Structures are given as C-alpha cells and as structure tokens.
Amino acid sequence: MFSSKEEFKQSFVTRMEHKGLEKTSELAYETLWEMMQEWIQERWNRTSQLYKENGEKQLYYFSIEFLIGRVLGQNLINANHYNLVKEGLEELGFQLSELEELETEPGLGNGGLGRLAACFLDSLASLELPGHGYGLRYKGGLFTQHFVDGYQTEQPTQWIQEENNVDVRREELAVDIPYYGDPQLVMGLDGLKVKVENAEWVKAVPYDLPVVGANGGTVNTLRLWQAEVSDRPFPGNKDYAVYQSETAKITDRLYPDDSLDAGKILRLKQQYFLCSASLQNILNNRNFAVETLPDNVAIQINDTHPALAIPELMRLLVDEHALSWEEAWGITTRTISYTNHTILEEAMEKWDSRLIQSLLPRIYSIIEEIDRRFKESLEQQPMDEESLHKLSIIENGIIKMAVLAVVGSYKVNGVAKLHTEILKKREMKELNEQFPDKFHNKTNGITHRRWLLKANRELSGLISETIGTQWIKEPERLKELHYFAQNHSFLQDFQVIKSLKKDHLIHHLQRDQNVIVDPDSIFDIHIKRFHGYKRQLMNILHIQMLYDRIKRDSTYRPYPRTFFFGGKAAPSYHFAKQVIKMINTVAMKVNSDPLVRKHLHIVFVENYNVTQAEYLIPAADVSEQISTASKEASGTGNMKLMMNGALTIGTFDGANVEIFDQVGKENAFVFGMRAEQVMEYEKEQSYNPKGIIEADPEIAQLMEELVKGEWTEGKTNVDFIVEQLLEDRDPYFVLKDIRSYSKAHEQLLEVYAQPEKWAEMCVKNIAASGIFSSDRTIQQYSDDVWHLTKIPSVH
Ligand SMILES: *Cc1c(COP(=O)(O)O)cnc(C)c1O
C-alpha cells in the first residue's frame, strides 16, 4: 500500500484530519478501509486488463455459499502490508487488532462447503491463476446464534452496511432471469426455436468483491448476485406487489441448511438465479466464438446446488445462440465439472418434477431430453432394474440432481480418498461404470494464509525464524520442521506460543461471553456444524461418564481439561438442537460441581463462525474429529487444527485417514469403527445398542441416569436423545464407539503428562500439514480438470 511506514502514517493522518476532529476507532477503521480499497482497486483493474489482453482460459467456481470471513486483516496480510500498518497505527495510538474487530463477517455460508469455496479463491489468486467465484449476495447471512435457557436462538445477521461495504455494485452488468411462463415454438430467422412467453423476469445485479492473492499482485473477482425487480413488462394476470415481495426474498437470506429443507421453492429459485445470471454474464462478456467455450472457460460446480447450470447452459446455447442440441451438449459437457460433497442420503438433492416444471418449464423440458437421450444410450446394454434406477435422472416424478450433475459434466470428484472410493464403489457405482474416466479424487485443503499466517502470527513467525520464509510460498516445506521436532529450545518456543494463543482465546471469551477459563488446562476443541454424524453427542456423553467416574472413584483425578464446543444447528433440525441444549445443561451441572470442576470444564462458544474459529484453532491442544466412519466426506476443520499444532482424536473418516497417513498413527489418537464395518452394519441392519449397554456397566449407569432424568433440569429434553439411542437404534453408532473413544482419551492424557513428548507430536503434525494447503488442491484441479495457465502479475 506504501513503500514505508512513514508514508502510510502520513497518508493515514491526512485522511483522518479530513474526516473530523474526533480520533475514534471507528474513524480509523473507515480510513484504513478506504486506503486498502484504493490500493486493491488499482491492482484489480490491472489484473482484469491483463486477463483481457492475454485471452487465457478462465475458471468460474459456482457455489451457493462463500464463507469468506473478515477481509480487512487478510487483505493486509496478502498485500504484505500487515506489519507495516500495525506498527504505523500503534505509533498513532491505534491497535490494528481492535480495528479488525469492528468488521462484521459476512456469513454467506453454513460451514465446510462454503469455507472451502473461500479457501479456493484465496489459493487461485495466490497461485496467479485466473479463477473467480460466482455466488449470491444474501442480505442476511447465516443467523447469529445465542443461547437462551440453553437453547439455540436465531437472529438475522446484518452484514451489509450503508458504507464501507466489501463489494462494489456493477449495475451495467445486470441481467434478467426468467421464471414461469409458457415455452412456445416460434419460427425465427434460423429455423424453429423455443421462446418462453409471459415469463416473470427478475433482475440480477452483480456486486463484486476483490480476491487479493499472496503478494498482492493478482486480484481476482468474487461476483455475488442480488435479486431486484426487472424493468421488463410484467405479465398482466399477476399481482405486482406479490412479485415485488417474492423477488426480494430470492436473495434475502442464506438457506440455513444444506442438508434438510429440500423441496423449498425459494431454494430452487435461488439456485436457478445463481446459474442463469452467472452463465449469461459469461456468455455476454466473452471475446471468443461460443463454439469454443470449453477452450476458454471452465466451470466448477460446488456440490449439486448449482447443477441447473447444465440445463441452463443448454437453454442459452440452443434457444439464444441457435446451436443444435448435439453441438450444445458437446460444449456443455466439456465446460462443466462437478464436486460431490456428501453421500448422506438426506443431503442428496432431489426435486419434485412438478415444481421444476411450473417454476422453470423450459429447463424442465431440457432435463427431460437429457434423461431421455441418456437412457436411449443405455438401451444396448443389459441392465437390471436397480442399475436403471441408479442411472435415472428423472424417476417417479423426482429429479435427482447428483445424476444430472454426473451426466452433464466432464469430470466428477470426491473430496477425500475414502469419500471418492465410496462414491465409485457404492453410491455412484453404476455411473462410474458408465463413465469410468470421469471420477477422480481431489482431497480438500485449507489456505495456510488465513489459518496459519493470519490466525497465528506468532507460530508463523517462529516457523519462519526456524526454517526461513519459503514455506509461505511452498507450504509443503513445513516438512523441514521435522528436524526440530526434538529440539528442546524449539519445543519450548512452541509451548510458549501455544500458551499465548490460549491467553488470546481466554481474553476473547471473557470479553465476549464472560467466561473464565483455566489457561493450564488441556484445550479440547470440538467445533463444526451440529449434526448427528459429527457426534457431538458422543463427546458430551463421554464427559458425563468422566463426571460419574470422578464422583464414584476417589482415586480418579484426571488432569484438568476444558472441553470447548462451537457450532450451529440448522433451525429445522430438531435432534441437533436437543444436543445443543443437552450440552448446555451438562455444562451447568459439571461447571458448578466444586469437585468435578477442578478436572472438567465445559465451554460452549456462542455463534461459531470464521472469526471464532480463528481464535479457537490456534489455542487448541486436542482436535475432535469423531464422525461416524464413512459419513464425513472430508472435513477441513481437522486440517486447520493440525496445522496449528493440535493433536487429533479421530476416526478413520474423510480426510482424517490422509492426516493419519501423513503424520503417522502414532502421532494421533485413532479409535472406532472403520467405514466398511459401519456400512456392513447398515446394510445388514444388524446393530442393536442394547447389547452394548448391557455389557458395559459405565455406559449402563449413564443410560439409567439419562432415563431417570438426572441430567435434565425442568423441561426434559433428553427423552428425544434417549429415544434416538434406544428406539432408533443409535443410527450414528455413538454407543458402539464410545468405549474405544474413552480409551483414546486415556491414552491422550498419558501423553499429555509428558509435555516434551506432546510438543514433539504437535510439531510433527505441523510439519506434516503442508500437503493440506488448498494451494496443493487447486494446483491439482488446474492440472487435471481446468487446465489453467498461470498469469504472472506485473508489479
Ligand atoms: C472450517 C470450518 C468449518 C468446517 O469444519 P469441519 O470440522 O470440517 O466440519 C465450518 N465452519 C467454519 C466457520 C469453518 O471455518
């Protein structure tokens, strides 16, 4: 931003003086913000210009979520201006960290999927690759979570302000999106065409956010669409006021759920809005013949939420650009590729045909035709009913978006090795047999620039002092820390930094939530969305077992532990909300018991988001990654925690498997059933938790206490949980795994009693974490799928 600290200070002071007399933090924040935006704008223009002149292929990442977190500090870091600005501000009497706290993070995502999209954009820009995001500008981000009486409450999050917004409105690029209407065959100059008459148009206006890459050279674009009323004639038979309010709703809020609530018409509207606006934008502003689209553009769809891009691109090519079906299909299936994020049955998107038919009649007829042609192509093969079922896009009035996404794209990937194997061998076996070259793995990653360089300046500094700064550009060089894993003074430095980050977290929580945490306790951290398969329930039940053990056995006095929980439950997900309530109830009992409190402390961090994660992760000693094997596609929280020197207690699931491979099982605490066992039990329906309860007195005691109501106060909420464990036969195998989970915790305590050994393991984790940088993931996507060319920025 400036060549020197003095220059920064001078410019800052001049601007502050223009603003008025009072030198408030708010004013300083505003000033800094403006200076940064100006600096970025120049590089942003330069990058756009470069891409235009250069004519290389562009990637567009379509995602219904981008969980970008706060941007001020990250942009300063990527611009290499952070330290300079921090010191300059200090000399002027301001704390940069305090100014950073004034930014409201735009909560445009639920969790891992949205955060992945944000990490990918950071890596694309940092690798100087021409890759951009397309998403939606939800007026209300994901809800803000508070606890009232232990229950989750949900308040809308207002992140858009009058001024100093992170994004820039681009009115001139607005496009119109058609809903409803009647498709008609009309005779045009180039033959018969389909035209949708009486459509209800909604205007899509883009807002652009700059994505600043490392060293500030490349600035790519995240383009978010906002829904507004269109200027086009409105069909006479409808109520305009209803149209106005329905239009505003399209980008009013983020769907607070990426697994339930399917079947909501609004969500379908949102998905089509994203796809149509983005594709029109790409086609309108191209400088190449539409026939060469696959040579000039790659589109990656992040899960099936943007899968309507496939029929929408067909519609635009056939109806608007007068291509034949065959030509259009060839172009579409060489442009779009798809990332699958889940195999949970309830999260596989399915739409009622009638819904799509009425909201998007032309799109429906195109999906029908894709399905018809695909089935026709299968006719030569012997095919049993089950296979045909798995290969159907439309079946019994249901449209399966995952099948559409596979058929209509040229590459399909899972997000961790295990997940991709399960996709190929089980969930999408038949599709994989039809398209053997389509399926591939791309293990997720996280940007080390946010999760280490920004979130943990102290550890980053120590690493750079120890192995030099090259790891920042090539994170796999973190390997070099292996040489220091037994170096006494290095381990001491690491321990000092861990304590410091614990202090930061403690101060933050004291200010935010008024809780006091013991800095000498083990920080055991379980942070992620609340979901049955993520098994927060197993964690809290285990803590209850520990409570009982301390009460029962006067020789059992374990080392003090603070168990941190953080995460939101989807508002409609009753079970997850009951687990939240239960954790808060157990916390009250455990934390207020004078004996137990010396050994166990439970802290539920309200409103888990990227900002909270940046406080929690560097302070963690233990990373809880305890999903039911086969259910977590990858996980990325596991990678962030590893990179900050926390030890994983986890199952063989998702990317945990690859984490254990990298660091060695002896440097983690691995427990529980394997994916094959879980899937076998599910297939045979042969698991019954009653046997486990009968055979294990400690578990039996806990279940009895739960049934008796000893862990509830007032309104009973554990009934529902007990019912799931007993009547519903514990669908996530909590009781099946809890004994081996408990043993893994015992081993963990043994190691923690040897501080130097523990620190050594932490360092080995950091050293092995480089491969989980999203720079690696993005380079692999580029090499294998997108075929992008690096475009060095001109400084
Ligand atoms: C990384 C991250 C996630 C994903 O966490 P998992 O443990 O992989 O589920 C969710 N929310 C936030 C805010 C994150 O930063």
Tab-separated table of N, CA, C and O in Angstrom, residues 66 108 133-138 159 167 205-209 222-226:
chain	number	residue	atom	x	y	z
A	66	PHE	N	-20.184	-18.828	0.041
A	66	PHE	CA	-18.781	-18.440	0.156
A	66	PHE	C	-18.572	-17.899	1.558
A	66	PHE	O	-18.967	-16.770	1.853
A	108	LEU	N	-21.836	-15.691	4.656
A	108	LEU	CA	-22.510	-16.203	3.459
A	108	LEU	C	-22.308	-17.700	3.262
A	108	LEU	O	-22.191	-18.184	2.131
A	133	GLY	N	-15.094	-16.473	-8.433
A	133	GLY	CA	-16.267	-17.090	-7.824
A	133	GLY	C	-17.555	-16.437	-8.293
A	133	GLY	O	-17.586	-15.239	-8.579
A	134	TYR	N	-18.614	-17.238	-8.369
A	134	TYR	CA	-19.963	-16.724	-8.593
A	134	TYR	C	-20.842	-17.225	-7.461
A	134	TYR	O	-20.894	-18.441	-7.205
A	135	GLY	N	-21.530	-16.300	-6.802
A	135	GLY	CA	-22.395	-16.703	-5.692
A	135	GLY	C	-23.565	-15.746	-5.546
A	135	GLY	O	-23.873	-14.978	-6.456
A	136	LEU	N	-24.220	-15.785	-4.398
A	136	LEU	CA	-25.385	-14.931	-4.151
A	136	LEU	C	-25.088	-13.959	-3.018
A	136	LEU	O	-24.381	-14.280	-2.057
A	137	ARG	N	-25.662	-12.765	-3.152
A	137	ARG	CA	-25.468	-11.740	-2.131
A	137	ARG	C	-26.664	-11.750	-1.179
A	137	ARG	O	-27.577	-10.938	-1.278
A	138	TYR	N	-26.630	-12.690	-0.244
A	138	TYR	CA	-27.730	-12.776	0.711
A	138	TYR	C	-27.701	-11.554	1.620
A	138	TYR	O	-26.663	-11.212	2.177
A	159	TRP	N	-25.024	-7.852	7.645
A	159	TRP	CA	-23.614	-7.595	7.334
A	159	TRP	C	-23.454	-6.465	6.320
A	159	TRP	O	-22.386	-5.887	6.202
A	167	ASP	N	-18.037	-4.915	-1.101
A	167	ASP	CA	-18.284	-5.176	-2.522
A	167	ASP	C	-18.726	-3.937	-3.297
A	167	ASP	O	-19.126	-2.927	-2.723
A	205	VAL	N	-28.453	-8.241	-10.223
A	205	VAL	CA	-27.415	-7.205	-10.251
A	205	VAL	C	-26.167	-7.739	-9.537
A	205	VAL	O	-26.261	-8.188	-8.400
A	206	PRO	N	-25.021	-7.699	-10.220
A	206	PRO	CA	-23.816	-8.220	-9.568
A	206	PRO	C	-23.145	-7.214	-8.638
A	206	PRO	O	-23.144	-6.009	-8.901
A	207	TYR	N	-22.603	-7.736	-7.547
A	207	TYR	CA	-21.737	-6.984	-6.646
A	207	TYR	C	-20.401	-7.710	-6.645
A	207	TYR	O	-20.362	-8.925	-6.419
A	208	ASP	N	-19.340	-6.977	-6.872
A	208	ASP	CA	-18.025	-7.616	-6.975
A	208	ASP	C	-17.190	-7.418	-5.721
A	208	ASP	O	-17.110	-6.306	-5.190
A	209	LEU	N	-16.557	-8.491	-5.292
A	209	LEU	CA	-15.578	-8.410	-4.201
A	209	LEU	C	-14.211	-8.759	-4.764
A	209	LEU	O	-14.080	-9.727	-5.500
A	222	LEU	N	-14.820	-12.136	-6.874
A	222	LEU	CA	-15.971	-12.918	-6.404
A	222	LEU	C	-17.201	-12.085	-6.731
A	222	LEU	O	-17.359	-10.965	-6.231
A	223	ARG	N	-18.039	-12.612	-7.614
A	223	ARG	CA	-19.214	-11.862	-8.077
A	223	ARG	C	-20.470	-12.442	-7.432
A	223	ARG	O	-20.790	-13.610	-7.619
A	224	LEU	N	-21.170	-11.602	-6.672
A	224	LEU	CA	-22.368	-12.046	-5.961
A	224	LEU	C	-23.602	-11.363	-6.551
A	224	LEU	O	-23.613	-10.143	-6.730
A	225	TRP	N	-24.637	-12.150	-6.800
A	225	TRP	CA	-25.842	-11.618	-7.451
A	225	TRP	C	-26.916	-11.241	-6.442
A	225	TRP	O	-27.186	-11.985	-5.507
A	226	GLN	N	-27.541	-10.104	-6.707
A	226	GLN	CA	-28.650	-9.646	-5.862
A	226	GLN	C	-29.912	-9.559	-6.710
A	226	GLN	O	-29.869	-9.050	-7.832
